[in-house]
Amino acid sequence: MIQGLNLIISAVWKLGENDKFAGYKDALMTETISITRTKNSKINEVDFKNLSFGTVFSDHMFICDYKNGSWQTPEIVPYGPMEMDPASKVFHYGQAVFEGMKAYKDENDKIWMFRPDQNFERINKSSERLAMPAFPKDYFFEGISELLKLEKDWIKTGIENSLYLRPFVIATETGVSASPSNAYRFMIICAPAQAYYSGEVRVLFADTYSRSADGGVGFAKAAGNYAAQFYPTELAKQEGYQQVVWTDANTHEYLEEAGTMNVFFRVGDTLITAPTSDRILDGVTRKSIIELAKSKDIKVEVRPVKVKDILEAARKGELKEIFGAGTAATINPIVGFGYKGEDFDLPKLEDSYATKLKKELKEIQANLAEDPFGWRYEVK
Ligand code: COI
């Protein structure tokens, strides 16, 4: 698979001031990462001012295969198609998990990531639920670090710019017997990113379809969770909504997640979001917003959110905002919602929590503001 110059580098995970991440000290990588650089960078063909989310990919990708019970030597190779056997288990049983992360560059050309420890922990939780092996901490962090150093020109400065990282794991063993694969591929690809949604977002509160159920895989970032949303979301789009706010599968009485994001409601001046559970993704942006809002003396309630209460608040004029929160979109304001044939518009606020929290979060992420939480991580 590797062609051209094969540069073997010895990578050492650098810690320095990132003491919050000191846990990685005990996991220094003993292996080397094999790096093959591209001879034909695509970077000059990319219009970085007009990016459609997740459509353009950088020059290199990280690959690490699992076989015979262990992860093999990782590689970074030129980005491109790869050959797979049609009987690979991922195609038949959907054993696949992923993460979403972002890298930012500041005015001094330093590269930053936001709470990567959370993504590392979550991808392994997702893998465990899908009977897949855990990925080693040192491979994850050194893989990202080496990849970002190679792709540094793909990260543009400015608060609206980032490089979206998509780590994912797929089952590669061939065979159509319905059992966990014995072979896997862990990969990271990178896409330069600006906004995730370009227009206004209206949502439909689900009253028939469900995203997840008790005891299921809703908390995991399993690829199939997203595939299962596409059909009901297409139906919602035909009615003029961009996303569905998922309700609990048992009663459809509780609001849980907004499309591909966690969801927040502002009733009066209180911010409300559902607690995480085995049905709800433990979003990194979600938990950061809760902490950030509290630190700004915004009252936050993490509790089950009843559809009935939100409708009542909307009718009384007390529902001021709804917004989605996720890595790709950061915070995405929702302008209105529909439920069982009735439509509601949300007020246009000058001083919305969504705008304020998004600005503050993005400034922390891009090293444009102090980071009192120790969330920011410098890649060196
Ligand atoms: C993210 O926000 O990173 C996600 O994983 C959502 C994805 C479907 C774009």
XYZ file of C-alpha atoms and ligand atoms in Angstrom:
389
model
C 0.000 0.000 0.000
C 2.820 2.388 0.797
C 4.445 3.895 -2.279
C 7.251 6.401 -2.673
C 9.399 7.677 0.101
C 8.681 5.867 3.299
C 9.755 7.991 6.201
C 9.951 6.197 9.470
C 9.711 8.665 12.249
C 10.002 8.072 15.880
C 7.179 9.934 17.499
C 7.230 11.062 21.087
C 4.071 12.433 22.628
C 4.952 15.862 23.929
C 3.314 16.985 27.102
C 4.782 20.251 28.345
C 2.131 22.584 29.670
C -0.769 20.301 28.847
C -0.771 18.826 32.301
C -4.462 18.096 32.154
C -3.553 15.452 29.633
C -0.688 14.106 31.694
C -2.357 10.704 31.789
C -0.755 10.096 28.438
C 2.692 10.189 30.036
C 2.257 6.588 31.029
C 1.347 5.652 27.509
C 4.304 6.784 25.435
C 4.346 5.072 22.144
C 7.026 2.492 21.658
C 6.071 1.826 18.045
C 6.900 4.127 15.150
C 4.443 5.643 12.728
C 5.300 5.032 9.124
C 4.737 8.220 7.117
C 4.445 8.433 3.342
C 4.013 11.985 2.120
C 1.947 12.864 -0.893
C 3.799 14.076 -3.985
C 0.745 15.954 -5.237
C -0.801 18.213 -2.640
C -4.371 19.288 -3.490
C -4.251 22.309 -1.227
C -3.994 24.904 -4.005
C -7.193 23.611 -5.591
C -9.246 24.290 -2.475
C -11.333 27.436 -2.027
C -11.011 27.797 1.751
C -13.513 30.677 1.773
C -16.343 28.605 0.327
C -16.285 25.228 1.981
C -19.278 22.979 2.092
C -18.948 20.916 5.280
C -17.248 17.536 4.935
C -16.775 17.541 1.175
C -13.067 18.315 0.776
C -10.378 16.188 2.409
C -6.761 16.978 3.177
C -3.693 15.303 1.692
C -3.064 12.505 4.183
C -4.884 9.959 6.300
C -3.974 7.861 9.310
C -4.485 4.088 9.202
C -3.988 1.411 11.814
C -5.122 -2.174 11.328
C -6.103 -4.671 13.994
C -5.373 -8.320 13.399
C -4.377 -11.418 15.371
C -5.545 -9.729 18.547
C -3.450 -6.556 18.348
C -3.187 -3.181 16.693
C -0.446 -3.095 14.059
C 2.110 -0.374 13.306
C 0.198 2.786 12.337
C 0.787 4.553 9.032
C 0.093 7.954 7.570
C -0.347 7.760 3.814
C -1.644 9.994 0.999
C -5.432 10.384 1.210
C -7.209 8.210 -1.318
C -9.515 5.282 -2.017
C -8.737 1.921 -0.506
C -9.580 -1.554 -1.625
C -11.898 -3.638 0.553
C -13.307 -7.100 0.224
C -17.086 -6.994 -0.434
C -17.540 -9.502 2.374
C -15.970 -7.141 4.952
C -18.221 -7.291 7.991
C -18.754 -3.552 8.155
C -20.780 -3.759 4.929
C -23.084 -6.436 6.312
C -23.464 -5.815 10.023
C -22.539 -2.166 10.368
C -19.773 -2.599 12.919
C -18.539 0.973 12.652
C -18.020 3.820 15.110
C -16.665 7.331 14.667
C -15.775 10.614 16.315
C -15.843 14.268 15.340
C -13.060 16.595 16.506
C -11.668 19.931 15.386
C -8.199 21.484 15.182
C -7.697 25.257 15.213
C -4.761 27.504 14.400
C -4.046 30.742 16.246
C -2.324 33.887 14.966
C 1.045 32.492 16.096
C 0.510 29.368 13.996
C 0.026 27.207 17.063
C -2.340 24.290 16.609
C -5.010 23.564 19.213
C -7.527 20.868 19.841
C -10.542 20.934 22.110
C -10.867 18.268 24.823
C -9.441 15.419 22.706
C -9.339 13.215 25.812
C -13.140 13.168 25.719
C -13.227 11.915 22.146
C -10.643 9.287 22.896
C -12.663 7.943 25.801
C -15.897 8.067 23.853
C -14.663 6.220 20.781
C -13.606 3.347 22.991
C -16.954 3.356 24.797
C -18.676 3.240 21.425
C -16.380 0.429 20.286
C -17.036 -1.586 23.416
C -20.797 -1.408 22.824
C -20.301 -2.727 19.306
C -17.989 -5.551 20.472
C -14.959 -3.868 18.895
C -11.472 -3.630 20.459
C -10.318 -0.495 22.270
C -7.815 1.672 20.420
C -4.615 2.507 22.361
C -4.338 5.988 23.840
C -0.825 6.612 22.558
C -1.676 5.593 18.997
C -4.714 7.880 19.059
C -2.845 10.932 20.308
C 0.329 10.459 18.345
C -1.632 9.645 15.221
C -3.536 12.917 15.526
C -0.434 14.862 16.409
C 1.638 13.588 13.485
C -1.255 13.959 11.057
C -1.924 17.544 12.137
C 1.727 18.469 11.838
C 1.686 17.189 8.252
C -1.610 18.954 7.489
C -0.851 22.231 9.284
C -1.358 24.309 6.134
C -4.891 22.919 5.885
C -5.793 24.604 9.184
C -6.636 28.234 8.567
C -6.626 30.934 11.222
C -9.805 32.847 12.039
C -12.637 31.979 14.338
C -14.810 30.498 11.608
C -12.131 28.098 10.378
C -11.071 24.701 11.614
C -9.901 21.329 10.396
C -12.551 18.730 11.164
C -11.052 15.378 12.134
C -13.002 12.231 11.609
C -11.516 9.237 13.459
C -13.449 6.041 12.723
C -13.189 2.286 13.087
C -14.610 -0.314 10.708
C -14.814 -4.096 10.778
C -12.658 -5.520 8.002
C -12.776 -9.260 8.513
C -14.289 -11.003 5.508
C -17.246 -13.286 6.055
C -20.973 -12.982 6.363
C -21.495 -14.929 9.539
C -23.208 -12.622 12.016
C -20.511 -12.358 14.657
C -17.999 -9.688 15.667
C -15.147 -9.181 13.268
C -11.635 -10.317 14.154
C -10.080 -7.571 12.053
C -10.588 -3.808 12.135
C -9.230 -0.637 10.599
C -8.909 2.582 12.590
C -8.553 5.674 10.430
C -8.463 9.449 10.702
C -9.341 11.696 7.795
C -9.440 15.498 7.895
C -11.728 18.034 6.230
C -11.223 21.812 6.351
C -14.429 23.277 7.768
C -16.432 26.428 8.245
C -20.129 26.452 9.176
C -22.031 23.150 9.277
C -25.470 24.582 8.496
C -25.695 27.419 6.015
C -29.334 28.505 6.407
C -31.936 28.750 9.146
C -32.810 25.530 10.929
C -36.413 24.552 11.740
C -36.984 21.250 13.486
C -39.793 18.760 13.797
C -40.450 17.126 17.178
C -40.655 13.370 16.509
C -43.915 11.659 17.397
C -43.536 8.379 15.477
C -39.927 7.507 14.703
C -37.177 7.060 17.266
C -33.434 7.448 17.214
C -32.641 5.137 20.103
C -34.143 3.005 22.824
C -33.357 1.899 26.371
C -30.526 -0.601 26.379
C -29.638 0.289 22.797
C -26.714 2.097 21.191
C -27.971 5.696 21.344
C -25.103 6.803 23.608
C -22.522 5.416 21.188
C -21.276 7.229 18.129
C -22.219 4.244 16.033
C -22.499 4.838 12.288
C -25.866 3.056 12.210
C -27.405 5.592 14.599
C -27.007 8.177 11.879
C -28.196 5.945 9.024
C -31.369 5.246 11.003
C -32.116 8.974 11.159
C -31.917 9.612 7.448
C -35.353 8.350 6.415
C -37.407 10.174 9.092
C -35.270 13.282 8.512
C -36.008 13.118 4.761
C -39.723 12.950 5.580
C -39.334 15.979 7.855
C -37.482 17.830 5.091
C -40.399 17.265 2.751
C -42.489 19.157 5.314
C -40.021 22.045 5.445
C -37.898 21.106 8.473
C -34.121 20.566 8.351
C -33.829 18.278 11.358
C -35.833 16.127 13.739
C -35.736 16.535 17.510
C -35.868 12.970 18.738
C -38.180 12.015 21.567
C -37.942 8.963 23.837
C -38.953 5.740 22.106
C -41.330 4.578 24.850
C -43.710 7.526 25.094
C -42.492 10.272 22.696
C -43.153 12.628 25.596
C -39.546 13.695 26.271
C -37.242 15.683 23.995
C -33.792 14.109 23.757
C -31.539 15.043 20.818
C -31.694 17.375 17.829
C -30.756 15.529 14.674
C -27.016 15.019 14.907
C -26.669 17.260 17.961
C -27.620 17.522 21.630
C -30.384 20.031 22.246
C -30.871 22.938 24.677
C -34.030 24.900 25.487
C -34.124 28.341 27.079
C -37.289 28.882 29.054
C -37.290 32.317 30.622
C -33.639 32.688 31.492
C -33.035 29.033 32.359
C -31.159 26.725 30.041
C -32.527 23.188 30.047
C -31.121 20.027 28.513
C -31.854 16.331 28.929
C -29.519 14.209 31.076
C -27.331 11.743 29.217
C -28.447 8.120 29.303
C -27.967 5.009 27.223
C -30.189 6.734 24.638
C -28.351 10.050 24.438
C -24.869 10.899 23.191
C -22.587 12.345 25.874
C -21.670 15.316 23.692
C -18.399 17.148 24.311
C -19.937 20.439 23.190
C -22.988 19.720 25.341
C -20.988 19.207 28.527
C -18.789 22.229 27.761
C -21.840 24.466 27.269
C -23.261 23.358 30.605
C -20.023 24.287 32.385
C -19.528 27.495 30.433
C -23.107 28.661 31.024
C -22.861 27.954 34.753
C -19.616 29.913 34.931
C -21.493 32.873 33.378
C -24.177 32.587 36.081
C -26.738 31.253 33.655
C -29.110 28.917 35.437
C -28.796 25.438 33.930
C -31.138 22.529 34.557
C -30.139 19.048 33.402
C -33.400 17.155 33.587
C -35.936 15.354 31.414
C -37.581 17.861 29.052
C -41.272 17.241 28.404
C -42.713 18.062 24.980
C -45.837 19.288 26.793
C -43.831 21.773 28.903
C -42.000 23.176 25.901
C -45.276 23.618 23.990
C -46.780 25.354 27.001
C -43.752 27.629 27.384
C -43.932 28.466 23.659
C -47.633 29.338 23.932
C -47.009 31.560 26.946
C -44.107 33.319 25.190
C -41.635 31.921 27.727
C -39.704 29.733 25.304
C -36.942 32.041 24.163
C -34.497 29.736 22.397
C -33.775 26.240 21.204
C -30.327 25.358 19.957
C -28.387 22.290 18.944
C -24.852 21.593 20.171
C -22.246 19.387 18.528
C -18.670 19.443 17.306
C -19.459 20.047 13.659
C -21.973 22.845 14.211
C -20.704 24.037 17.641
C -23.997 25.763 18.546
C -26.759 25.967 16.021
C -29.751 28.195 16.761
C -33.139 26.791 15.810
C -35.626 29.339 14.487
C -38.806 27.346 14.958
C -40.336 23.929 15.395
C -43.315 21.862 14.401
C -45.270 19.289 16.376
C -48.273 17.276 15.194
C -49.215 19.778 12.493
C -48.732 22.917 14.591
C -45.868 25.353 13.950
C -44.084 27.586 16.413
C -41.641 30.417 15.746
C -38.981 31.417 18.205
C -38.257 35.092 18.889
C -35.242 36.724 17.268
C -33.122 37.792 20.220
C -30.307 40.321 20.170
C -28.653 38.788 23.215
C -29.337 35.095 22.738
C -27.574 32.511 24.861
C -26.739 30.666 21.637
C -24.809 33.616 20.222
C -23.080 34.462 23.493
C -22.079 30.894 24.372
C -21.021 30.070 20.825
C -18.727 33.097 20.692
C -17.162 32.317 24.053
C -16.714 28.635 23.268
C -15.182 29.292 19.866
C -12.805 31.856 21.342
C -11.586 29.306 23.863
C -11.239 26.676 21.134
C -9.195 28.910 18.835
C -6.976 30.343 21.617
C -8.550 33.781 21.335
C -9.602 33.839 25.001
C -8.454 32.508 28.345
C -9.277 28.872 28.984
C -10.115 28.681 32.697
C -11.352 25.108 32.262
C -8.132 23.628 30.851
C -9.991 22.337 27.789
C -7.606 23.517 25.123
C -4.828 21.201 24.062
C -1.780 22.345 22.110
C -0.532 19.998 19.405
C 3.240 20.141 19.151
C -20.230 16.105 14.939
O -20.837 17.098 15.329
O -18.998 16.024 14.925
C -20.926 14.936 14.494
O -20.443 13.873 14.678
C -22.130 15.083 13.703
C -21.844 14.612 12.327
C -22.990 13.864 11.828
C -21.407 15.696 11.424
